mmCIF file of C-alpha atoms in Angstrom:
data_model
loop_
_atom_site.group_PDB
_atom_site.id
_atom_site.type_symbol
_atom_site.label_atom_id
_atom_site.label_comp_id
_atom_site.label_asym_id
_atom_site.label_seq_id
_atom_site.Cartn_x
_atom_site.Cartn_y
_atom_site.Cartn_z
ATOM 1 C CA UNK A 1 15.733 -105.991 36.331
ATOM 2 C CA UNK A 2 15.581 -104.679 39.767
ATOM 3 C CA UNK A 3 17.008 -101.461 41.472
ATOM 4 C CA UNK A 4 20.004 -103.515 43.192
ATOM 5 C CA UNK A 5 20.840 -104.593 39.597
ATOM 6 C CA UNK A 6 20.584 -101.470 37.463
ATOM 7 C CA UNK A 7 22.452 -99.611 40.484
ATOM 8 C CA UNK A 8 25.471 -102.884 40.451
ATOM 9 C CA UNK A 9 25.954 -102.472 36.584
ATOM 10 C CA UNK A 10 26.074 -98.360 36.874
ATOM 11 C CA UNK A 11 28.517 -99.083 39.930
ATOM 12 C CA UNK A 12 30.342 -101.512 37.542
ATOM 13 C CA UNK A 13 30.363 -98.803 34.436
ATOM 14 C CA UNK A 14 31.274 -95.617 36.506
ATOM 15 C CA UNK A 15 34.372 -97.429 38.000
ATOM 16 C CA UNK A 16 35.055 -98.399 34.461
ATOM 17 C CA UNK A 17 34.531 -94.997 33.494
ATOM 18 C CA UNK A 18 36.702 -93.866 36.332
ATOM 19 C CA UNK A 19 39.012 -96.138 35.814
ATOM 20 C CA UNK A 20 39.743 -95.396 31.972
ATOM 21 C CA UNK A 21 39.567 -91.582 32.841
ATOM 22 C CA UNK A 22 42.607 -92.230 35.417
ATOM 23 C CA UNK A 23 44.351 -94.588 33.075
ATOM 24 C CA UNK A 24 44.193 -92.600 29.491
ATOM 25 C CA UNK A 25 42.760 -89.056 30.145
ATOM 26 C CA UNK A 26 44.139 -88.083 33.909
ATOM 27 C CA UNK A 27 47.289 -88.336 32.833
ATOM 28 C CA UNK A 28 47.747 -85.946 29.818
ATOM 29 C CA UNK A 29 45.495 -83.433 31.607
ATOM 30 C CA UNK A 30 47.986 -83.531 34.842
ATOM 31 C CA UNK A 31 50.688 -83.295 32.690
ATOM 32 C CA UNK A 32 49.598 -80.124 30.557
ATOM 33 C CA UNK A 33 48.553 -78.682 33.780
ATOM 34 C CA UNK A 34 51.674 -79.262 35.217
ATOM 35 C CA UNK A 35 53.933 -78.134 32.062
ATOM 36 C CA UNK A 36 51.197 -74.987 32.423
ATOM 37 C CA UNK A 37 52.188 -74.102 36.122
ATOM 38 C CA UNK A 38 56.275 -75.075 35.090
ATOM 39 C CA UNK A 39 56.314 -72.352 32.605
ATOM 40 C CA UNK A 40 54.420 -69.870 34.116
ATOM 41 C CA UNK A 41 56.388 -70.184 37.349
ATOM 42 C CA UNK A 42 58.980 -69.527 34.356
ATOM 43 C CA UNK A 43 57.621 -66.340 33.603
ATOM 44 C CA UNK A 44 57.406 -65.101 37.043
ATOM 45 C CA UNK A 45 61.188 -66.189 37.697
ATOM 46 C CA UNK A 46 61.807 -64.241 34.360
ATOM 47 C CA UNK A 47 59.918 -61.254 35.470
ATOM 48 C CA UNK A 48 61.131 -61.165 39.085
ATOM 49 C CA UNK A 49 64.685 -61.756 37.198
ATOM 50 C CA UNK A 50 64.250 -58.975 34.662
ATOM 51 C CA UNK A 51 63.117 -56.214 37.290
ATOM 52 C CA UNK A 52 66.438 -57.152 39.280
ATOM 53 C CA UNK A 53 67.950 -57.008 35.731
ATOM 54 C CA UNK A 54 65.788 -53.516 35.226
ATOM 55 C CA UNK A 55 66.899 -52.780 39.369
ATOM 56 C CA UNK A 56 70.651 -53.703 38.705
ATOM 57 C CA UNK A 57 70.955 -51.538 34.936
ATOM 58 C CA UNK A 58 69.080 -48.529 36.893
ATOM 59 C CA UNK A 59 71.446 -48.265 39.265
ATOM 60 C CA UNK A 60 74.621 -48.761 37.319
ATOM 61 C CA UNK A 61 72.816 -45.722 34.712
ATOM 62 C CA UNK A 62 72.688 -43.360 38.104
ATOM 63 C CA UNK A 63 76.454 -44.599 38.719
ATOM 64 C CA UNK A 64 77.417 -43.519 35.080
ATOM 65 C CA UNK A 65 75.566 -40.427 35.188
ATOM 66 C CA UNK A 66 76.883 -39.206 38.572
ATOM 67 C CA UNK A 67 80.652 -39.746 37.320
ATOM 68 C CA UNK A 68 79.753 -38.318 34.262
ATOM 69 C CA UNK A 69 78.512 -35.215 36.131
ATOM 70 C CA UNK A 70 81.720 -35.676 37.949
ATOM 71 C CA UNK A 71 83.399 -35.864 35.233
ATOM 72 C CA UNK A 72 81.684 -32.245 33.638
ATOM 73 C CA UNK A 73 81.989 -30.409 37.019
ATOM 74 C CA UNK A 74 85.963 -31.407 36.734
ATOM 75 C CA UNK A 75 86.501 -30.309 33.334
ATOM 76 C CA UNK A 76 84.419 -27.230 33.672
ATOM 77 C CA UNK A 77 86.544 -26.134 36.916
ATOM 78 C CA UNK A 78 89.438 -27.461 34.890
ATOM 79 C CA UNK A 79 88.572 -25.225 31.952
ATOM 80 C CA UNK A 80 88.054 -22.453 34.543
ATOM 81 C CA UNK A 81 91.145 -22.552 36.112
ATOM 82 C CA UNK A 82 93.100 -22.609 32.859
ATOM 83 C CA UNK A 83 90.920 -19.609 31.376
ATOM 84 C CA UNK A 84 92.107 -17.783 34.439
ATOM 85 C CA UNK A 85 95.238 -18.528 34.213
ATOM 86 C CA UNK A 86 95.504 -17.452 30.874
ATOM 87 C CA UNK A 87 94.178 -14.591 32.091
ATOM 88 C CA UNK A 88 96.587 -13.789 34.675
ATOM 89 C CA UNK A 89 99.511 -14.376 32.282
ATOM 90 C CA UNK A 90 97.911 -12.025 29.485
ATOM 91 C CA UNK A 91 97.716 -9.544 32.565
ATOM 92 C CA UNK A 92 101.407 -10.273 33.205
ATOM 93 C CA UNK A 93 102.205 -9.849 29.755
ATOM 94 C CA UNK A 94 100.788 -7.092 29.059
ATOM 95 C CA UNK A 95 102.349 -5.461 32.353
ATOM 96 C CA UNK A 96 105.513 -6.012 31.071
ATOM 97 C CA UNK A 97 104.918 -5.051 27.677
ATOM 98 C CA UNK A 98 103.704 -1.755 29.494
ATOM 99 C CA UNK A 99 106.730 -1.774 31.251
ATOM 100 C CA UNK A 100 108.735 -2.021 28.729
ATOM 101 C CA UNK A 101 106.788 0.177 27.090
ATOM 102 C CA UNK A 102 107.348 2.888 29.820
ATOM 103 C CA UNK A 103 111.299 2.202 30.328
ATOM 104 C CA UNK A 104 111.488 2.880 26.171
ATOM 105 C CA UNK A 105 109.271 5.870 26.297
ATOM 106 C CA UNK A 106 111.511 7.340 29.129
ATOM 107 C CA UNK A 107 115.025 6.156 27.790
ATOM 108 C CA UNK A 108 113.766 8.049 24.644
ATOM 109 C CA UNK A 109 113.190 10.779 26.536
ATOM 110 C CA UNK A 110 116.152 11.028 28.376
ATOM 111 C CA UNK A 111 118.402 10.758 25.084
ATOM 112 C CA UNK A 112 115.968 13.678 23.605
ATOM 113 C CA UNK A 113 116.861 15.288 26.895
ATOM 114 C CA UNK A 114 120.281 14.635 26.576
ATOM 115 C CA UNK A 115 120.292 15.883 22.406
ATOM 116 C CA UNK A 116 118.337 18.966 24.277
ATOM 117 C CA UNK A 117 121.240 20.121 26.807
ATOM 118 C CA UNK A 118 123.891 19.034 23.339
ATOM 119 C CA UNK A 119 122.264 21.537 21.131
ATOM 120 C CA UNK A 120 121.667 23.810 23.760
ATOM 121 C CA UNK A 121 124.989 23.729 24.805
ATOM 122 C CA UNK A 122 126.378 23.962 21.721
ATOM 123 C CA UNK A 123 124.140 27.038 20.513
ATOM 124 C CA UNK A 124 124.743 28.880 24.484
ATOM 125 C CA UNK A 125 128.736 28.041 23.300
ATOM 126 C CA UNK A 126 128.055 29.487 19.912
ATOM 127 C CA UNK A 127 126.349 32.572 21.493
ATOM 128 C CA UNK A 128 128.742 33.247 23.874
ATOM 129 C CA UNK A 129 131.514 33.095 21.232
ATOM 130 C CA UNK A 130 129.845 35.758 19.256
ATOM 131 C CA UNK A 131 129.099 38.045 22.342
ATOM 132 C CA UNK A 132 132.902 37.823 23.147
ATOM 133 C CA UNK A 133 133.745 38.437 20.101
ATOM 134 C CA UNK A 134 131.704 41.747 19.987
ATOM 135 C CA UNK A 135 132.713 42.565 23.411
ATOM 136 C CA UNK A 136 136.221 42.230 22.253
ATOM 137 C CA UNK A 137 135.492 43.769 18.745
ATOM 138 C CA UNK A 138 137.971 41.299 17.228
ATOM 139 C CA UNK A 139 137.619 37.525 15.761
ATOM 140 C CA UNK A 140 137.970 34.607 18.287
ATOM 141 C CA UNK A 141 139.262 31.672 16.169
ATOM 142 C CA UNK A 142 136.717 28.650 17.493
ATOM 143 C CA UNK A 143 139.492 25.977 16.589
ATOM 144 C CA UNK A 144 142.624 28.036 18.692
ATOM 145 C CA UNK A 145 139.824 27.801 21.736
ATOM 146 C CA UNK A 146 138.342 24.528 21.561
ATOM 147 C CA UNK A 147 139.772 23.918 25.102
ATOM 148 C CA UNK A 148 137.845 26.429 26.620
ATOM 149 C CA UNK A 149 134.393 25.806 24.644
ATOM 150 C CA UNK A 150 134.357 22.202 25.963
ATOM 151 C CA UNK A 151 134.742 23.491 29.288
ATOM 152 C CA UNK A 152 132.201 26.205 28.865
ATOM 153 C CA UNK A 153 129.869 23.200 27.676
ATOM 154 C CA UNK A 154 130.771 21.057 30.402
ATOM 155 C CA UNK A 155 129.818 23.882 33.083
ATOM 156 C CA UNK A 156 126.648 24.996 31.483
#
């Protein structure tokens, strides 16, 4: 066998060789590869999808959170404004509890007052019965001069 020979059936073997690799193997190969590079494009859609998920649900949390610190900075000045407004009406209560207070303490002093001059009256009457009726050195009958007694009282 010469060189020319040998090298015609290698030729003749590799391209069969070649040929059966492109006909039964290529195929499968190219196709795993290319189910391969399908799903891990996949996964990289997925990922690039999930961090705009991750992008999307972080901003919607710093939404939430801001109107829910909103929300507390309302209520609290709410809560504020209604604790000093109870406040100011336990203030304006108690002013006019204190004023009432006052106008009863001096309306109770003023009728004390006014049982003050009536007894006084009544015992400056009864003392200047009895000094006329020493000056005199006779008995004034109280009932006959009733008249004048209420007029004394009136005067003092």
């Amino acid at each position: 066998m010469s060189i020319n020979a040998t090298l015609f059936f290698q030729m003749v073997v590799f391209l069969g060789l070649v040929w059966f690799t492109m006909k039964f193997v290529w195929p499968p190969i190219v196709r795993a590869l290319d189910e391969r590079a399908s799903k891990i494009a996949e996964g990289l859609s997925a990922a690039d999808k999930a961090k705009a998920d991750l992008a999307a649900a972080n901003t919607r949390v710093e939404q939430q959170l801001a109107a829910a610190r909103d929300d507390a900075a309302r209520r609290l000045a709410d809560a504020e404004r209604l604790a000093q407004q109870m406040v100011e009406e336990a203030k304006a209560r108690a002013s006019e509890e204190g004023a009432k207070i006052v106008a009863a303490a001096r309306a109770e002093a003023e009728q004390e007052a006014v049982k003050a001059r009536e007894t006084l009256r009544e015992q400056v009457a009864g003392l200047a019965v009895k000094g006329a009726e020493q000056i005199l050195k006779r008995e004034v009958n109280s009932g006959v001069h009733a008249e004048l007694l209420s007029r004394l009282k009136a005067e003092l």
